[in-house]
mmCIF file of N, CA and C in Angstrom:
data_model
loop_
_atom_site.group_PDB
_atom_site.id
_atom_site.type_symbol
_atom_site.label_atom_id
_atom_site.label_comp_id
_atom_site.label_asym_id
_atom_site.label_seq_id
_atom_site.Cartn_x
_atom_site.Cartn_y
_atom_site.Cartn_z
ATOM 1 N N GLN A 1 -5.813 37.386 63.051
ATOM 2 C CA GLN A 1 -4.701 36.516 62.732
ATOM 3 C C GLN A 1 -5.246 35.176 62.225
ATOM 4 N N VAL A 2 -4.701 34.705 61.109
ATOM 5 C CA VAL A 2 -5.075 33.433 60.511
ATOM 6 C C VAL A 2 -3.860 32.522 60.526
ATOM 7 N N GLN A 3 -4.062 31.293 60.957
ATOM 8 C CA GLN A 3 -2.993 30.313 60.969
ATOM 9 C C GLN A 3 -3.430 29.051 60.232
ATOM 10 N N LEU A 4 -2.509 28.472 59.467
ATOM 11 C CA LEU A 4 -2.739 27.239 58.736
ATOM 12 C C LEU A 4 -1.691 26.225 59.165
ATOM 13 N N VAL A 5 -2.123 25.012 59.464
ATOM 14 C CA VAL A 5 -1.215 23.963 59.907
ATOM 15 C C VAL A 5 -1.454 22.712 59.081
ATOM 16 N N GLU A 6 -0.408 22.271 58.362
ATOM 17 C CA GLU A 6 -0.484 21.055 57.558
ATOM 18 C C GLU A 6 -0.063 19.845 58.386
ATOM 19 N N SER A 7 -0.582 18.687 58.009
ATOM 20 C CA SER A 7 -0.175 17.438 58.620
ATOM 21 C C SER A 7 -0.429 16.305 57.632
ATOM 22 N N GLY A 8 0.148 15.145 57.905
ATOM 23 C CA GLY A 8 -0.098 13.966 57.100
ATOM 24 C C GLY A 8 1.016 13.588 56.152
ATOM 25 N N GLY A 9 2.077 14.381 56.079
ATOM 26 C CA GLY A 9 3.192 14.047 55.219
ATOM 27 C C GLY A 9 3.956 12.850 55.737
ATOM 28 N N GLY A 10 4.798 12.290 54.876
ATOM 29 C CA GLY A 10 5.592 11.143 55.265
ATOM 30 C C GLY A 10 6.239 10.478 54.076
ATOM 31 N N LEU A 11 6.688 9.251 54.296
ATOM 32 C CA LEU A 11 7.365 8.458 53.273
ATOM 33 C C LEU A 11 6.412 7.401 52.740
ATOM 34 N N VAL A 12 6.323 7.298 51.415
ATOM 35 C CA VAL A 12 5.445 6.323 50.780
ATOM 36 C C VAL A 12 6.118 5.806 49.513
ATOM 37 N N GLN A 13 5.833 4.563 49.158
ATOM 38 C CA GLN A 13 6.392 3.990 47.939
ATOM 39 C C GLN A 13 5.611 4.438 46.709
ATOM 40 N N ALA A 14 6.286 4.454 45.572
ATOM 41 C CA ALA A 14 5.634 4.810 44.314
ATOM 42 C C ALA A 14 4.398 3.944 44.087
ATOM 43 N N GLY A 15 3.315 4.584 43.640
ATOM 44 C CA GLY A 15 2.055 3.902 43.443
ATOM 45 C C GLY A 15 1.143 3.933 44.649
ATOM 46 N N GLY A 16 1.658 4.359 45.781
ATOM 47 C CA GLY A 16 0.882 4.416 47.001
ATOM 48 C C GLY A 16 0.074 5.685 47.128
ATOM 49 N N SER A 17 -0.581 5.841 48.283
ATOM 50 C CA SER A 17 -1.465 6.972 48.533
ATOM 51 C C SER A 17 -1.122 7.643 49.853
ATOM 52 N N LEU A 18 -1.506 8.905 49.956
ATOM 53 C CA LEU A 18 -1.275 9.685 51.156
ATOM 54 C C LEU A 18 -2.332 10.777 51.211
ATOM 55 N N ARG A 19 -2.798 11.120 52.406
ATOM 56 C CA ARG A 19 -3.746 12.212 52.567
ATOM 57 C C ARG A 19 -3.169 13.283 53.471
ATOM 58 N N LEU A 20 -3.107 14.511 52.970
ATOM 59 C CA LEU A 20 -2.655 15.653 53.738
ATOM 60 C C LEU A 20 -3.852 16.435 54.263
ATOM 61 N N SER A 21 -3.691 17.036 55.438
ATOM 62 C CA SER A 21 -4.722 17.865 56.034
ATOM 63 C C SER A 21 -4.181 19.261 56.280
ATOM 64 N N CYS A 22 -5.071 20.254 56.209
ATOM 65 C CA CYS A 22 -4.726 21.635 56.510
ATOM 66 C C CYS A 22 -5.817 22.199 57.401
ATOM 67 N N ALA A 23 -5.471 22.484 58.643
ATOM 68 C CA ALA A 23 -6.418 23.020 59.611
ATOM 69 C C ALA A 23 -6.222 24.520 59.756
ATOM 70 N N ALA A 24 -7.309 25.281 59.621
ATOM 71 C CA ALA A 24 -7.270 26.739 59.730
ATOM 72 C C ALA A 24 -7.846 27.182 61.061
ATOM 73 N N SER A 25 -7.257 28.216 61.633
ATOM 74 C CA SER A 25 -7.750 28.782 62.879
ATOM 75 C C SER A 25 -7.623 30.295 62.846
ATOM 76 N N GLY A 26 -8.397 30.969 63.701
ATOM 77 C CA GLY A 26 -8.321 32.416 63.816
ATOM 78 C C GLY A 26 -9.405 33.175 63.063
ATOM 79 N N ARG A 27 -9.910 32.599 61.968
ATOM 80 C CA ARG A 27 -10.964 33.205 61.169
ATOM 81 C C ARG A 27 -11.798 32.119 60.500
ATOM 82 N N THR A 28 -12.962 32.511 60.005
ATOM 83 C CA THR A 28 -13.809 31.607 59.242
ATOM 84 C C THR A 28 -13.387 31.624 57.782
ATOM 85 N N PHE A 29 -13.194 30.434 57.197
ATOM 86 C CA PHE A 29 -12.685 30.311 55.833
ATOM 87 C C PHE A 29 -13.766 29.934 54.829
ATOM 88 N N SER A 30 -15.030 30.162 55.159
ATOM 89 C CA SER A 30 -16.118 29.727 54.294
ATOM 90 C C SER A 30 -16.094 30.380 52.915
ATOM 91 N N SER A 31 -15.529 31.587 52.788
ATOM 92 C CA SER A 31 -15.478 32.296 51.512
ATOM 93 C C SER A 31 -14.061 32.394 50.942
ATOM 94 N N TYR A 32 -13.150 31.607 51.471
ATOM 95 C CA TYR A 32 -11.760 31.628 51.024
ATOM 96 C C TYR A 32 -11.494 30.516 50.025
ATOM 97 N N THR A 33 -10.684 30.817 49.018
ATOM 98 C CA THR A 33 -10.122 29.781 48.177
ATOM 99 C C THR A 33 -8.948 29.146 48.918
ATOM 100 N N MET A 34 -8.933 27.827 48.981
ATOM 101 C CA MET A 34 -7.858 27.104 49.643
ATOM 102 C C MET A 34 -7.066 26.334 48.600
ATOM 103 N N GLY A 35 -5.759 26.421 48.691
ATOM 104 C CA GLY A 35 -4.913 25.772 47.707
ATOM 105 C C GLY A 35 -3.747 25.032 48.318
ATOM 106 N N TRP A 36 -3.176 24.136 47.512
ATOM 107 C CA TRP A 36 -1.954 23.421 47.869
ATOM 108 C C TRP A 36 -0.874 23.749 46.845
ATOM 109 N N PHE A 37 0.313 24.026 47.350
ATOM 110 C CA PHE A 37 1.498 24.263 46.539
ATOM 111 C C PHE A 37 2.579 23.293 46.984
ATOM 112 N N ARG A 38 3.607 23.122 46.169
ATOM 113 C CA ARG A 38 4.713 22.266 46.568
ATOM 114 C C ARG A 38 6.023 22.823 46.040
ATOM 115 N N GLN A 39 7.100 22.475 46.727
ATOM 116 C CA GLN A 39 8.423 22.905 46.330
ATOM 117 C C GLN A 39 9.404 21.761 46.520
ATOM 118 N N ALA A 40 9.980 21.307 45.418
ATOM 119 C CA ALA A 40 10.992 20.262 45.448
ATOM 120 C C ALA A 40 12.365 20.898 45.668
ATOM 121 N N PRO A 41 13.334 20.131 46.166
ATOM 122 C CA PRO A 41 14.677 20.682 46.398
ATOM 123 C C PRO A 41 15.265 21.308 45.134
ATOM 124 N N GLY A 42 15.743 22.544 45.253
ATOM 125 C CA GLY A 42 16.369 23.225 44.143
ATOM 126 C C GLY A 42 15.427 23.741 43.072
ATOM 127 N N LYS A 43 14.123 23.660 43.302
ATOM 128 C CA LYS A 43 13.149 24.089 42.305
ATOM 129 C C LYS A 43 12.231 25.178 42.857
ATOM 130 N N GLU A 44 11.531 25.852 41.952
ATOM 131 C CA GLU A 44 10.580 26.887 42.333
ATOM 132 C C GLU A 44 9.322 26.269 42.917
ATOM 133 N N ARG A 45 8.662 27.013 43.786
ATOM 134 C CA ARG A 45 7.368 26.601 44.294
ATOM 135 C C ARG A 45 6.354 26.563 43.150
ATOM 136 N N GLU A 46 5.515 25.542 43.104
ATOM 137 C CA GLU A 46 4.538 25.421 42.037
ATOM 138 C C GLU A 46 3.140 25.148 42.586
ATOM 139 N N PHE A 47 2.154 25.606 41.854
ATOM 140 C CA PHE A 47 0.764 25.359 42.190
ATOM 141 C C PHE A 47 0.403 23.913 41.927
ATOM 142 N N VAL A 48 -0.388 23.315 42.828
ATOM 143 C CA VAL A 48 -0.813 21.930 42.687
ATOM 144 C C VAL A 48 -2.315 21.830 42.450
ATOM 145 N N ILE A 49 -3.104 22.354 43.383
ATOM 146 C CA ILE A 49 -4.553 22.187 43.329
ATOM 147 C C ILE A 49 -5.208 23.200 44.255
ATOM 148 N N ALA A 50 -6.453 23.599 43.956
ATOM 149 C CA ALA A 50 -7.168 24.556 44.799
ATOM 150 C C ALA A 50 -8.665 24.309 44.719
ATOM 151 N N ILE A 51 -9.386 24.787 45.734
ATOM 152 C CA ILE A 51 -10.837 24.666 45.789
ATOM 153 C C ILE A 51 -11.429 25.938 46.362
ATOM 154 N N SER A 52 -12.542 26.392 45.765
ATOM 155 C CA SER A 52 -13.271 27.543 46.275
ATOM 156 C C SER A 52 -14.220 27.092 47.373
ATOM 157 N N TRP A 53 -14.093 27.653 48.557
ATOM 158 C CA TRP A 53 -14.967 27.293 49.670
ATOM 159 C C TRP A 53 -16.385 27.791 49.464
ATOM 160 N N ARG A 54 -16.575 28.841 48.636
ATOM 161 C CA ARG A 54 -17.903 29.365 48.391
ATOM 162 C C ARG A 54 -18.650 28.521 47.353
ATOM 163 N N GLY A 55 -18.013 28.247 46.213
ATOM 164 C CA GLY A 55 -18.704 27.589 45.121
ATOM 165 C C GLY A 55 -18.292 26.160 44.829
ATOM 166 N N GLY A 56 -17.234 25.670 45.474
ATOM 167 C CA GLY A 56 -16.800 24.310 45.262
ATOM 168 C C GLY A 56 -16.063 24.073 43.955
ATOM 169 N N THR A 57 -15.633 25.131 43.278
ATOM 170 C CA THR A 57 -14.879 24.996 42.036
ATOM 171 C C THR A 57 -13.476 24.507 42.332
ATOM 172 N N THR A 58 -13.006 23.554 41.535
ATOM 173 C CA THR A 58 -11.698 22.948 41.731
ATOM 174 C C THR A 58 -10.793 23.247 40.547
ATOM 175 N N TYR A 59 -9.534 23.533 40.825
ATOM 176 C CA TYR A 59 -8.526 23.803 39.811
ATOM 177 C C TYR A 59 -7.357 22.842 40.016
ATOM 178 N N TYR A 60 -6.821 22.303 38.918
ATOM 179 C CA TYR A 60 -5.751 21.318 38.987
ATOM 180 C C TYR A 60 -4.570 21.729 38.124
ATOM 181 N N ALA A 61 -3.370 21.407 38.586
ATOM 182 C CA ALA A 61 -2.209 21.421 37.718
ATOM 183 C C ALA A 61 -2.256 20.176 36.834
ATOM 184 N N ASP A 62 -1.775 20.291 35.589
ATOM 185 C CA ASP A 62 -1.835 19.164 34.666
ATOM 186 C C ASP A 62 -1.116 17.929 35.205
ATOM 187 N N SER A 63 -0.060 18.128 35.968
ATOM 188 C CA SER A 63 0.751 17.026 36.450
ATOM 189 C C SER A 63 0.041 16.126 37.461
ATOM 190 N N VAL A 64 -1.055 16.608 38.062
ATOM 191 C CA VAL A 64 -1.729 15.822 39.098
ATOM 192 C C VAL A 64 -3.155 15.447 38.731
ATOM 193 N N LYS A 65 -3.631 15.835 37.557
ATOM 194 C CA LYS A 65 -4.986 15.493 37.139
ATOM 195 C C LYS A 65 -5.164 13.977 37.100
ATOM 196 N N GLY A 66 -6.276 13.513 37.667
ATOM 197 C CA GLY A 66 -6.559 12.093 37.712
ATOM 198 C C GLY A 66 -5.901 11.363 38.856
ATOM 199 N N ARG A 67 -5.023 12.029 39.601
ATOM 200 C CA ARG A 67 -4.322 11.395 40.715
ATOM 201 C C ARG A 67 -4.605 12.066 42.055
ATOM 202 N N PHE A 68 -4.705 13.385 42.068
ATOM 203 C CA PHE A 68 -4.927 14.140 43.303
ATOM 204 C C PHE A 68 -6.344 14.700 43.331
ATOM 205 N N THR A 69 -6.947 14.748 44.517
ATOM 206 C CA THR A 69 -8.227 15.408 44.715
ATOM 207 C C THR A 69 -8.171 16.276 45.969
ATOM 208 N N ILE A 70 -8.952 17.346 45.969
ATOM 209 C CA ILE A 70 -9.027 18.234 47.114
ATOM 210 C C ILE A 70 -10.460 18.247 47.628
ATOM 211 N N SER A 71 -10.622 18.299 48.937
ATOM 212 C CA SER A 71 -11.940 18.343 49.544
ATOM 213 C C SER A 71 -11.900 19.247 50.768
ATOM 214 N N ARG A 72 -13.073 19.534 51.323
ATOM 215 C CA ARG A 72 -13.139 20.457 52.449
ATOM 216 C C ARG A 72 -14.193 20.024 53.457
ATOM 217 N N ASP A 73 -14.003 20.463 54.689
ATOM 218 C CA ASP A 73 -14.972 20.287 55.757
ATOM 219 C C ASP A 73 -15.096 21.644 56.430
ATOM 220 N N ASN A 74 -16.096 22.425 56.024
ATOM 221 C CA ASN A 74 -16.234 23.788 56.526
ATOM 222 C C ASN A 74 -16.494 23.835 58.027
ATOM 223 N N ALA A 75 -17.203 22.844 58.559
ATOM 224 C CA ALA A 75 -17.482 22.814 59.988
ATOM 225 C C ALA A 75 -16.196 22.726 60.801
ATOM 226 N N LYS A 76 -15.176 22.097 60.232
ATOM 227 C CA LYS A 76 -13.892 21.948 60.912
ATOM 228 C C LYS A 76 -12.838 22.921 60.397
ATOM 229 N N ASN A 77 -13.206 23.775 59.423
ATOM 230 C CA ASN A 77 -12.245 24.682 58.793
ATOM 231 C C ASN A 77 -10.990 23.930 58.345
ATOM 232 N N THR A 78 -11.215 22.818 57.667
ATOM 233 C CA THR A 78 -10.131 21.945 57.256
ATOM 234 C C THR A 78 -10.273 21.574 55.787
ATOM 235 N N VAL A 79 -9.153 21.547 55.071
ATOM 236 C CA VAL A 79 -9.118 21.060 53.701
ATOM 237 C C VAL A 79 -8.170 19.873 53.639
ATOM 238 N N TYR A 80 -8.417 18.990 52.660
ATOM 239 C CA TYR A 80 -7.651 17.768 52.526
ATOM 240 C C TYR A 80 -7.106 17.640 51.112
ATOM 241 N N LEU A 81 -5.965 17.014 51.010
ATOM 242 C CA LEU A 81 -5.384 16.672 49.719
ATOM 243 C C LEU A 81 -5.183 15.167 49.685
ATOM 244 N N GLN A 82 -5.984 14.475 48.870
ATOM 245 C CA GLN A 82 -5.839 13.040 48.685
ATOM 246 C C GLN A 82 -4.920 12.794 47.502
ATOM 247 N N MET A 83 -3.822 12.115 47.739
ATOM 248 C CA MET A 83 -2.798 11.882 46.733
ATOM 249 C C MET A 83 -2.734 10.390 46.438
ATOM 250 N N ASN A 84 -3.079 10.006 45.211
ATOM 251 C CA ASN A 84 -3.057 8.615 44.781
ATOM 252 C C ASN A 84 -2.054 8.434 43.653
ATOM 253 N N SER A 85 -1.676 7.191 43.411
ATOM 254 C CA SER A 85 -0.737 6.857 42.343
ATOM 255 C C SER A 85 0.500 7.743 42.396
ATOM 256 N N LEU A 86 1.071 7.855 43.562
ATOM 257 C CA LEU A 86 2.194 8.763 43.766
ATOM 258 C C LEU A 86 3.421 8.335 42.974
ATOM 259 N N LYS A 87 4.160 9.334 42.500
ATOM 260 C CA LYS A 87 5.368 9.137 41.726
ATOM 261 C C LYS A 87 6.548 9.780 42.451
ATOM 262 N N PRO A 88 7.769 9.307 42.202
ATOM 263 C CA PRO A 88 8.935 9.953 42.816
ATOM 264 C C PRO A 88 9.011 11.449 42.549
ATOM 265 N N GLU A 89 8.545 11.906 41.393
ATOM 266 C CA GLU A 89 8.568 13.327 41.067
ATOM 267 C C GLU A 89 7.607 14.148 41.917
ATOM 268 N N ASP A 90 6.723 13.501 42.663
ATOM 269 C CA ASP A 90 5.841 14.207 43.585
ATOM 270 C C ASP A 90 6.537 14.575 44.891
ATOM 271 N N THR A 91 7.745 14.088 45.096
ATOM 272 C CA THR A 91 8.493 14.393 46.312
ATOM 273 C C THR A 91 8.720 15.896 46.431
ATOM 274 N N ALA A 92 8.297 16.473 47.554
ATOM 275 C CA ALA A 92 8.406 17.917 47.765
ATOM 276 C C ALA A 92 7.890 18.256 49.154
ATOM 277 N N VAL A 93 8.116 19.503 49.558
ATOM 278 C CA VAL A 93 7.426 20.051 50.713
ATOM 279 C C VAL A 93 6.107 20.625 50.219
ATOM 280 N N TYR A 94 5.014 20.211 50.824
ATOM 281 C CA TYR A 94 3.688 20.648 50.415
ATOM 282 C C TYR A 94 3.175 21.713 51.370
ATOM 283 N N TYR A 95 2.682 22.824 50.811
ATOM 284 C CA TYR A 95 2.208 23.963 51.579
ATOM 285 C C TYR A 95 0.730 24.203 51.341
ATOM 286 N N CYS A 96 0.003 24.456 52.406
ATOM 287 C CA CYS A 96 -1.385 24.887 52.343
ATOM 288 C C CYS A 96 -1.427 26.411 52.320
ATOM 289 N N ALA A 97 -2.350 26.990 51.538
ATOM 290 C CA ALA A 97 -2.460 28.435 51.443
ATOM 291 C C ALA A 97 -3.916 28.854 51.285
ATOM 292 N N ALA A 98 -4.226 30.086 51.702
ATOM 293 C CA ALA A 98 -5.580 30.624 51.616
ATOM 294 C C ALA A 98 -5.570 31.967 50.903
ATOM 295 N N ARG A 99 -6.557 32.164 50.013
ATOM 296 C CA ARG A 99 -6.702 33.417 49.291
ATOM 297 C C ARG A 99 -8.072 34.013 49.591
ATOM 298 N N VAL A 100 -8.090 35.271 50.011
ATOM 299 C CA VAL A 100 -9.334 35.962 50.333
ATOM 300 C C VAL A 100 -10.067 36.307 49.041
ATOM 301 N N ALA A 101 -11.392 36.169 49.049
ATOM 302 C CA ALA A 101 -12.196 36.519 47.885
ATOM 303 C C ALA A 101 -11.973 37.977 47.500
ATOM 304 N N GLY A 102 -11.752 38.230 46.203
ATOM 305 C CA GLY A 102 -11.514 39.567 45.712
ATOM 306 C C GLY A 102 -10.053 39.982 45.676
ATOM 307 N N GLU A 103 -9.162 39.157 46.205
ATOM 308 C CA GLU A 103 -7.739 39.442 46.175
ATOM 309 C C GLU A 103 -7.035 38.494 45.210
ATOM 310 N N ASN A 104 -5.874 38.926 44.707
ATOM 311 C CA ASN A 104 -5.147 38.166 43.698
ATOM 312 C C ASN A 104 -4.099 37.232 44.276
ATOM 313 N N GLU A 105 -3.642 37.490 45.482
ATOM 314 C CA GLU A 105 -2.554 36.732 46.072
ATOM 315 C C GLU A 105 -3.043 35.841 47.204
ATOM 316 N N TYR A 106 -2.329 34.714 47.390
ATOM 317 C CA TYR A 106 -2.544 33.883 48.573
ATOM 318 C C TYR A 106 -1.835 34.566 49.737
ATOM 319 N N ALA A 107 -2.601 35.006 50.725
ATOM 320 C CA ALA A 107 -2.075 35.821 51.812
ATOM 321 C C ALA A 107 -1.624 35.016 53.021
ATOM 322 N N TYR A 108 -2.151 33.809 53.184
ATOM 323 C CA TYR A 108 -1.860 33.011 54.373
ATOM 324 C C TYR A 108 -1.274 31.674 53.966
ATOM 325 N N TRP A 109 -0.223 31.263 54.672
ATOM 326 C CA TRP A 109 0.518 30.051 54.332
ATOM 327 C C TRP A 109 0.811 29.222 55.567
ATOM 328 N N GLY A 110 0.788 27.907 55.399
ATOM 329 C CA GLY A 110 1.222 27.013 56.447
ATOM 330 C C GLY A 110 2.724 26.830 56.421
ATOM 331 N N GLN A 111 3.226 26.040 57.351
ATOM 332 C CA GLN A 111 4.668 25.835 57.485
ATOM 333 C C GLN A 111 5.209 24.756 56.548
ATOM 334 N N GLY A 112 4.332 23.962 55.961
ATOM 335 C CA GLY A 112 4.729 22.917 55.039
ATOM 336 C C GLY A 112 4.863 21.562 55.703
ATOM 337 N N THR A 113 4.653 20.508 54.906
ATOM 338 C CA THR A 113 4.844 19.144 55.368
ATOM 339 C C THR A 113 5.543 18.349 54.270
ATOM 340 N N GLN A 114 6.523 17.542 54.657
ATOM 341 C CA GLN A 114 7.356 16.826 53.699
ATOM 342 C C GLN A 114 6.657 15.571 53.193
ATOM 343 N N VAL A 115 6.651 15.404 51.870
ATOM 344 C CA VAL A 115 6.173 14.182 51.228
ATOM 345 C C VAL A 115 7.330 13.596 50.428
ATOM 346 N N THR A 116 7.686 12.357 50.722
ATOM 347 C CA THR A 116 8.768 11.687 50.018
ATOM 348 C C THR A 116 8.239 10.398 49.408
ATOM 349 N N VAL A 117 8.421 10.244 48.095
ATOM 350 C CA VAL A 117 7.956 9.067 47.370
ATOM 351 C C VAL A 117 9.174 8.298 46.881
ATOM 352 N N SER A 118 9.319 7.065 47.323
ATOM 353 C CA SER A 118 10.451 6.240 46.946
ATOM 354 C C SER A 118 10.090 5.341 45.773
ATOM 355 N N SER A 119 11.082 4.995 44.967
ATOM 356 C CA SER A 119 10.870 4.145 43.807
ATOM 357 C C SER A 119 10.987 2.681 44.167
#
């Protein structure tokens, strides 16, 4: 059994910063791709950013390039999402997810954490 728990969401003004954390338990995630997704009210869930725990390769959605970064601490089985220069359009529930090497789908998901950016 694998569990993911997000934390660090909250309310921030436009232009501010916020750091989200995702703690994994139940298995070792050293070879897992870890990603962040978000879903705004009334909209589809969208990909935000991901990092390969094996090779350190990072993937970004165009909307967050230059503003968001992802990092990891394998000893703690934790990944982080640093969000800078936040915009009101970044308001959403943010979800942490894990994809096993060799598989096409993200199989494990956290419960989500709310990020609200005010103007």
